[in-house]
Every structure is written in C-alpha cells, then in structure tokens.
Coordinates of C-alpha atoms in Angstrom, one line a residue:
M16 CA -21.4 37.1 22.2
T17 CA -19.8 36.9 19.1
S18 CA -16.1 36.0 19.6
I19 CA -13.1 38.4 18.0
Q20 CA -12.2 35.7 15.5
Q21 CA -15.8 34.9 14.7
T22 CA -15.6 38.8 13.7
I23 CA -12.4 38.4 12.1
D24 CA -14.0 36.0 10.0
Q25 CA -17.3 37.6 9.5
L26 CA -15.4 40.6 7.8
Q27 CA -13.5 38.9 6.1
L28 CA -16.0 36.9 4.4
L29 CA -17.5 39.7 3.5
R30 CA -14.6 41.6 2.1
S31 CA -14.5 39.0 0.3
E32 CA -17.8 39.1 -1.3
L33 CA -17.4 42.4 -1.7
S34 CA -14.5 41.9 -3.6
H35 CA -15.9 39.6 -6.0
R36 CA -18.9 41.6 -6.8
I37 CA -16.5 44.8 -7.7
E38 CA -14.7 42.7 -9.7
A39 CA -18.0 41.6 -11.4
I40 CA -19.4 45.0 -12.1
E41 CA -15.3 46.0 -13.6
T42 CA -15.4 43.3 -15.7
D43 CA -19.0 44.6 -16.9
V44 CA -18.5 48.1 -17.5
H45 CA -15.4 47.7 -19.4
H46 CA -17.0 45.3 -21.5
R47 CA -19.3 48.4 -22.0
E48 CA -16.1 49.9 -24.3
E49 CA -17.6 48.3 -27.0
P50 CA -19.2 50.6 -29.8
V51 CA -22.3 51.8 -28.7
E52 CA -25.9 50.8 -29.7
K53 CA -27.2 52.4 -32.7
D54 CA -30.7 52.4 -31.3
F55 CA -31.2 55.6 -29.4
A56 CA -33.2 54.2 -26.1
E57 CA -31.3 51.1 -25.6
Q58 CA -28.3 53.7 -25.6
V59 CA -30.3 55.8 -22.3
T60 CA -30.4 52.1 -21.5
Q61 CA -27.1 51.0 -21.0
R62 CA -26.4 54.0 -19.6
E63 CA -28.5 54.1 -16.9
N64 CA -27.6 50.5 -16.1
D65 CA -23.6 52.2 -16.1
D66 CA -25.2 54.5 -13.7
V67 CA -26.4 52.0 -11.5
L68 CA -23.4 50.0 -11.8
S69 CA -20.8 53.0 -10.4
A70 CA -23.2 53.9 -8.0
I71 CA -23.1 50.3 -6.3
D72 CA -19.1 49.7 -7.4
E73 CA -18.7 53.0 -5.4
E74 CA -20.9 52.0 -2.8
A75 CA -18.6 48.4 -2.3
Q76 CA -14.9 49.9 -2.4
Q77 CA -16.7 52.7 0.2
T78 CA -17.8 49.5 2.3
V79 CA -14.0 47.4 1.7
F80 CA -13.0 50.5 2.8
L81 CA -14.5 50.7 6.2
I82 CA -14.6 47.2 6.8
D83 CA -10.4 46.8 5.8
A84 CA -10.6 49.8 9.2
A85 CA -12.2 47.4 10.7
L86 CA -9.4 45.1 10.7
A87 CA -7.3 47.7 11.5
R88 CA -9.1 48.7 15.2
I89 CA -9.0 44.8 16.5
E90 CA -5.3 44.5 16.0
D91 CA -4.9 47.7 18.2
G92 CA -7.2 46.9 20.5
S93 CA -9.5 49.7 19.6
Y94 CA -12.2 47.9 17.8
G95 CA -15.8 48.0 19.6
R96 CA -15.4 51.5 21.3
C97 CA -16.7 54.5 19.5
A98 CA -14.8 57.2 17.2
S99 CA -16.5 59.9 18.3
C100 CA -17.4 59.8 22.3
G101 CA -14.8 56.7 23.3
E102 CA -17.8 55.0 24.7
K103 CA -18.2 51.5 24.1
I104 CA -20.4 50.0 21.1
P105 CA -23.7 47.9 21.5
A106 CA -22.6 44.0 20.9
A107 CA -26.0 44.1 18.9
R108 CA -25.4 47.6 16.6
L109 CA -21.3 45.2 15.7
A110 CA -23.5 42.1 15.0
A111 CA -25.3 44.4 12.6
L112 CA -23.0 46.4 11.2
P113 CA -19.4 44.9 12.6
Y114 CA -17.9 47.5 11.1
A115 CA -19.3 50.6 12.8
T116 CA -17.5 53.0 14.0
T117 CA -19.9 54.8 16.1
C118 CA -22.2 53.8 18.2
V119 CA -26.3 54.6 18.0
S120 CA -26.1 57.9 20.0
C121 CA -22.9 59.2 17.7
A122 CA -24.3 58.2 14.5
E123 CA -27.4 60.6 14.4

C-alpha cells in the first residue's frame, strides 16, 4: 500500500520531469524561429517535427494540470474518491495513474 507521502513524492517527481520536458520542447520550438530551410523536403520534415513536439507539449501540460489537481485533492482530503460516483478509486488504479479522477467503471 502506498502512503499519501509516497503518492505526493511520486506526483511531484512526475511533475518535475514533465516541467523539464516542457521547457526542453519550448526551447527546441523557439530555436526553430530561425530561417526555414530552402529544401522543400527539409521544410516538410521540420513542420512534421514541430507538429509532433506541439502535441507532446500539449499532453505534458495537460498532465501537469492533472497532477496539480491531484495534489489539491490530497490537500483537501478528496484524493482517491471518484469524481463521478464518489466511490473509492482502487489502489491499483491510483498506483498506475496517481492523478486519476475516476474509478475504472466511470472512466469507461
């Protein structure tokens, strides 16, 4: 069984890792403001890479938001309860996805 402090530590570590990833992606995207390649194929490749980086950045930012919400639920005592039905979220689900807001039934 995972203690609340272990969960907090896990969430904070994940948040830190994602924040570093977001920072690296944003640094990479900003360096792309350099002049575009003259080669059309290279321009297409750069555009595709930018699209992938943007999608990864968006997902990381959403996960950070969910982590912050989970930390707030820990603080207010509602962590581990399904936001939809109010039942307890199984420990296995929280171990796999510590920022889960719903039980498996409600998530489906």
